[in-house]
mmCIF file with all atom_site columns, C-alpha atoms in Angstrom:
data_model
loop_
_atom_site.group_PDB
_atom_site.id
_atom_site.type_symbol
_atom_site.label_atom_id
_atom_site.label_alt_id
_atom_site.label_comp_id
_atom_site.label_asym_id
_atom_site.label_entity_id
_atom_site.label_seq_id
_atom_site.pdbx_PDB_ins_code
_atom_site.Cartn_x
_atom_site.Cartn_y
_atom_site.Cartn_z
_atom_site.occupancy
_atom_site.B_iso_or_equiv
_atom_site.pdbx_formal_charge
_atom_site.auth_seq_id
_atom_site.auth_comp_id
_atom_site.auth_asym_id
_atom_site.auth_atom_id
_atom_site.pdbx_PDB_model_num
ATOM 1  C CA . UNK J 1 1  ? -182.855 -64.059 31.090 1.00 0.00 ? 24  UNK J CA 1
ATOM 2  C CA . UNK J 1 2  ? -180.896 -60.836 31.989 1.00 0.00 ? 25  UNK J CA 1
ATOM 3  C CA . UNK J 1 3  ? -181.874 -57.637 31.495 1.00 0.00 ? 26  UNK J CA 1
ATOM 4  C CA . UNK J 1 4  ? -180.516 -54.628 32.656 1.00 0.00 ? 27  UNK J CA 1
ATOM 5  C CA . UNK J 1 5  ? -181.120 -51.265 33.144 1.00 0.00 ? 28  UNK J CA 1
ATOM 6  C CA . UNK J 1 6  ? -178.525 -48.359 32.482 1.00 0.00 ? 29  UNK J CA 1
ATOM 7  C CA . UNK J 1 7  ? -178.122 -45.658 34.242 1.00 0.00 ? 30  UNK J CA 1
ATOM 8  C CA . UNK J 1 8  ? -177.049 -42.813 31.657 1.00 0.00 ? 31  UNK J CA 1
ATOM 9  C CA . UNK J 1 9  ? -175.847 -40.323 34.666 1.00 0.00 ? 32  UNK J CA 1
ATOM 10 C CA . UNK J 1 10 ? -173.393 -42.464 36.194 1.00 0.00 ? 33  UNK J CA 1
ATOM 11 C CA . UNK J 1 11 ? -172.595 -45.039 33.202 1.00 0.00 ? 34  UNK J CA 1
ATOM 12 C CA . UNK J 1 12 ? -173.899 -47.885 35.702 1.00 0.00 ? 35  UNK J CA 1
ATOM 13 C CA . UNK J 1 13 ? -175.926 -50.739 34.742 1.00 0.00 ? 36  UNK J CA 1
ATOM 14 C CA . UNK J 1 14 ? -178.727 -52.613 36.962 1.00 0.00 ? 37  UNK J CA 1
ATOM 15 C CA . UNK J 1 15 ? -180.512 -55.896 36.573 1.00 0.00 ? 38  UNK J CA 1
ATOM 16 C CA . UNK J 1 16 ? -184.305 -55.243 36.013 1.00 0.00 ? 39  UNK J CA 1
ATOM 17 C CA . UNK J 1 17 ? -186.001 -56.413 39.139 1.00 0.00 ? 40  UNK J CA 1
ATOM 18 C CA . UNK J 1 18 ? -189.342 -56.560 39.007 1.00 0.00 ? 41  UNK J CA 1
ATOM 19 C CA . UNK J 1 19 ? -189.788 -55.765 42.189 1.00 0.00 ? 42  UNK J CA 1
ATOM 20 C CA . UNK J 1 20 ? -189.074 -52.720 42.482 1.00 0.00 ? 43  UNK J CA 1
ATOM 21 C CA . UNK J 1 21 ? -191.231 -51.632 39.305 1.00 0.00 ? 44  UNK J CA 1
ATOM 22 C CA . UNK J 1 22 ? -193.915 -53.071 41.537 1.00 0.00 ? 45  UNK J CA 1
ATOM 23 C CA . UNK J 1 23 ? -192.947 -50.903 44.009 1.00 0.00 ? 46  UNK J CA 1
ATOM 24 C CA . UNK J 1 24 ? -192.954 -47.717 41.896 1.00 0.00 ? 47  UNK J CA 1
ATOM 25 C CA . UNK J 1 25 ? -196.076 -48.792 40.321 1.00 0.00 ? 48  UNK J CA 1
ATOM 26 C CA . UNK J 1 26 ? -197.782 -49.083 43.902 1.00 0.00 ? 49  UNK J CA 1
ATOM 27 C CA . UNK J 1 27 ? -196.373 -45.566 44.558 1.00 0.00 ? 50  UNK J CA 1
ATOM 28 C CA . UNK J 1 28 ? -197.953 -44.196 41.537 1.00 0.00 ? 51  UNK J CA 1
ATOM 29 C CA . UNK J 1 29 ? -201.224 -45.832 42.408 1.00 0.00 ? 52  UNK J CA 1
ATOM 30 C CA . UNK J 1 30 ? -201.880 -49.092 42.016 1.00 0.00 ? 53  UNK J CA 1
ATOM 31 C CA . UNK J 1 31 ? -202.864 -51.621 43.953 1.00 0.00 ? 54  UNK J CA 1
ATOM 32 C CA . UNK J 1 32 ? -200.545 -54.532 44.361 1.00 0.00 ? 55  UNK J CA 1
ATOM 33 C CA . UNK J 1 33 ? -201.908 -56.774 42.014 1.00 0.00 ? 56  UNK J CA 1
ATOM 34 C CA . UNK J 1 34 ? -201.765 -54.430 39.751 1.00 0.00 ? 57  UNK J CA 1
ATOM 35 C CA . UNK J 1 35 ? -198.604 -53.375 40.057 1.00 0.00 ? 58  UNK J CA 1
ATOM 36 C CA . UNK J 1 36 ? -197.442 -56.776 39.861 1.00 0.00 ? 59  UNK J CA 1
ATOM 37 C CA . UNK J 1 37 ? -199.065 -57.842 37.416 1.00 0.00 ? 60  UNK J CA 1
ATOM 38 C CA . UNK J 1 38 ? -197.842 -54.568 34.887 1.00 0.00 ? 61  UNK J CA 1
ATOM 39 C CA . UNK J 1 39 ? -194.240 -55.149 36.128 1.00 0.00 ? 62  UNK J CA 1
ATOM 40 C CA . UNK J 1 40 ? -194.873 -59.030 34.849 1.00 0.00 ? 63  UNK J CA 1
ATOM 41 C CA . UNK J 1 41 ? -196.276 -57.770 31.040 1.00 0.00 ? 64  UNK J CA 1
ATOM 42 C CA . UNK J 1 42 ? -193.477 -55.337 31.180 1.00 0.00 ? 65  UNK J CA 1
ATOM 43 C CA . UNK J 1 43 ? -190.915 -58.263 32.031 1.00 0.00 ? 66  UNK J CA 1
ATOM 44 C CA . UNK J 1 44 ? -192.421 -60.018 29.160 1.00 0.00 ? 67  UNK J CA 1
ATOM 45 C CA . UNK J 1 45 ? -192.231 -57.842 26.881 1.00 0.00 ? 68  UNK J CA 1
ATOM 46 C CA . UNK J 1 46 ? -188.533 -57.048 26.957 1.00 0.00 ? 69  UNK J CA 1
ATOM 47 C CA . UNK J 1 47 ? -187.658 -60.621 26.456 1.00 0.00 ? 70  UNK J CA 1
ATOM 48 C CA . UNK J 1 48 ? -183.877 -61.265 27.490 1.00 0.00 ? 71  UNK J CA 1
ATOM 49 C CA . UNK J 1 49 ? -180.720 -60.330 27.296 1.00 0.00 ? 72  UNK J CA 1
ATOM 50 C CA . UNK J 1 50 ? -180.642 -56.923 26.163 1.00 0.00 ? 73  UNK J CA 1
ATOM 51 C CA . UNK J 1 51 ? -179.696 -53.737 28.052 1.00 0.00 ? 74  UNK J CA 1
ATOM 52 C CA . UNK J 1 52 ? -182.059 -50.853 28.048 1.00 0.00 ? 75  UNK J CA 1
ATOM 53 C CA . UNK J 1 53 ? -181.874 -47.027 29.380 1.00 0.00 ? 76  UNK J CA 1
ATOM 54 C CA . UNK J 1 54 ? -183.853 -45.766 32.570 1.00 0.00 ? 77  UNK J CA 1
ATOM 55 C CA . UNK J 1 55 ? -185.958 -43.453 29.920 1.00 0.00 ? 78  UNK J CA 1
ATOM 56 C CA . UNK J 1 56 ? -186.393 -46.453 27.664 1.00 0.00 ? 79  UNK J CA 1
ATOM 57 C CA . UNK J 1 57 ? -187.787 -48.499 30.439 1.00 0.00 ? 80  UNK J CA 1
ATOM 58 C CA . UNK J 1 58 ? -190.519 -45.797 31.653 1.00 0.00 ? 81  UNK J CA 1
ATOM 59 C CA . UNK J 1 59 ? -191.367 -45.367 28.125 1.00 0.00 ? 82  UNK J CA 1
ATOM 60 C CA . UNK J 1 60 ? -192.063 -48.910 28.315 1.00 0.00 ? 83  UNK J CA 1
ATOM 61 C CA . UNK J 1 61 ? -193.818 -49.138 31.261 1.00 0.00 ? 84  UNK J CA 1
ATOM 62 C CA . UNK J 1 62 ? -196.131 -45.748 30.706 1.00 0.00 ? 85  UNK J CA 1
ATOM 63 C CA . UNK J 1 63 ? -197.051 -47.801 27.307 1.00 0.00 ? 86  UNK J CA 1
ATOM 64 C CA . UNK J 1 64 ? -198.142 -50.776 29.207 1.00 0.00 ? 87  UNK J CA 1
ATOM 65 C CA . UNK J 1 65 ? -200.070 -48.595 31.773 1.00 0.00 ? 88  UNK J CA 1
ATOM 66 C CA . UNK J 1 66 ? -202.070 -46.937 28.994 1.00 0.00 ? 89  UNK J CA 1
ATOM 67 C CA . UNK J 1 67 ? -203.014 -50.106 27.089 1.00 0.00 ? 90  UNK J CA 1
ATOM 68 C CA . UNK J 1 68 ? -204.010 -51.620 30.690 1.00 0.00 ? 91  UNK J CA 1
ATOM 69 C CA . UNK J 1 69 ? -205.886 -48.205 31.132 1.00 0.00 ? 92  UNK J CA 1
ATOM 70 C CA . UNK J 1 70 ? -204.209 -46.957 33.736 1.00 0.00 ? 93  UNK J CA 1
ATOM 71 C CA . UNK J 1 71 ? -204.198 -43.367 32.081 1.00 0.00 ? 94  UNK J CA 1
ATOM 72 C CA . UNK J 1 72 ? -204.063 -41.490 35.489 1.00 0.00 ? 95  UNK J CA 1
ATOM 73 C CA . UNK J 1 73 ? -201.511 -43.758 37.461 1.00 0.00 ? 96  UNK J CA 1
ATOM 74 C CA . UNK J 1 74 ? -199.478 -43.401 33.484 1.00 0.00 ? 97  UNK J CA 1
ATOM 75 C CA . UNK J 1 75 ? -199.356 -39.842 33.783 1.00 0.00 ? 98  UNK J CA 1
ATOM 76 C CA . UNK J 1 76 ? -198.092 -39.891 37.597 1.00 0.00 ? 99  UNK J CA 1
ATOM 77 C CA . UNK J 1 77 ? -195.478 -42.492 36.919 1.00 0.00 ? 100 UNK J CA 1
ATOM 78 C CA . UNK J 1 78 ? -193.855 -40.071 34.516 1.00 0.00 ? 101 UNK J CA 1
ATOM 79 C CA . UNK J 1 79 ? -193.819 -37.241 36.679 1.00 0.00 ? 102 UNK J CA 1
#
């Protein structure tokens, strides 16, 4: 499974590592479990092989955070 991430500024591309949307997530407020577990549904939910841009991804992952009702931490993570 290999998704990546590209980076419309520089015309880069990055594998998706869930780690570091963990990371993020933590940042905007979550705990880790949480985090981890968003970053996981998000994983999911791209399936594989495909390449997708930052803005697409945080779309993505602001989705998941409001179905999960995270509404605050949703809101944070896009500023």
């Amino acid at each position: 499974m290999a998704i990546s991430v590209k980076d419309p500024i520089d015309d880069s591309s990055v594998p998706f590592l869930r780690g570091i949307l963990t990371r993020s997530l933590q940042a905007a407020g979550l705990t880790f479990d949480q985090a981890y577990d968003t970053a996981n549904n998000v994983k999911n939910e791209l399936g594989a092989d495909q390449e997708l841009s930052s803005e697409e991804l945080a779309q993505i992952v602001v989705k998941r955070l409001r179905v999960d009702g995270y509404t605050e931490v949703a809101t944070r993570y896009e500023n």
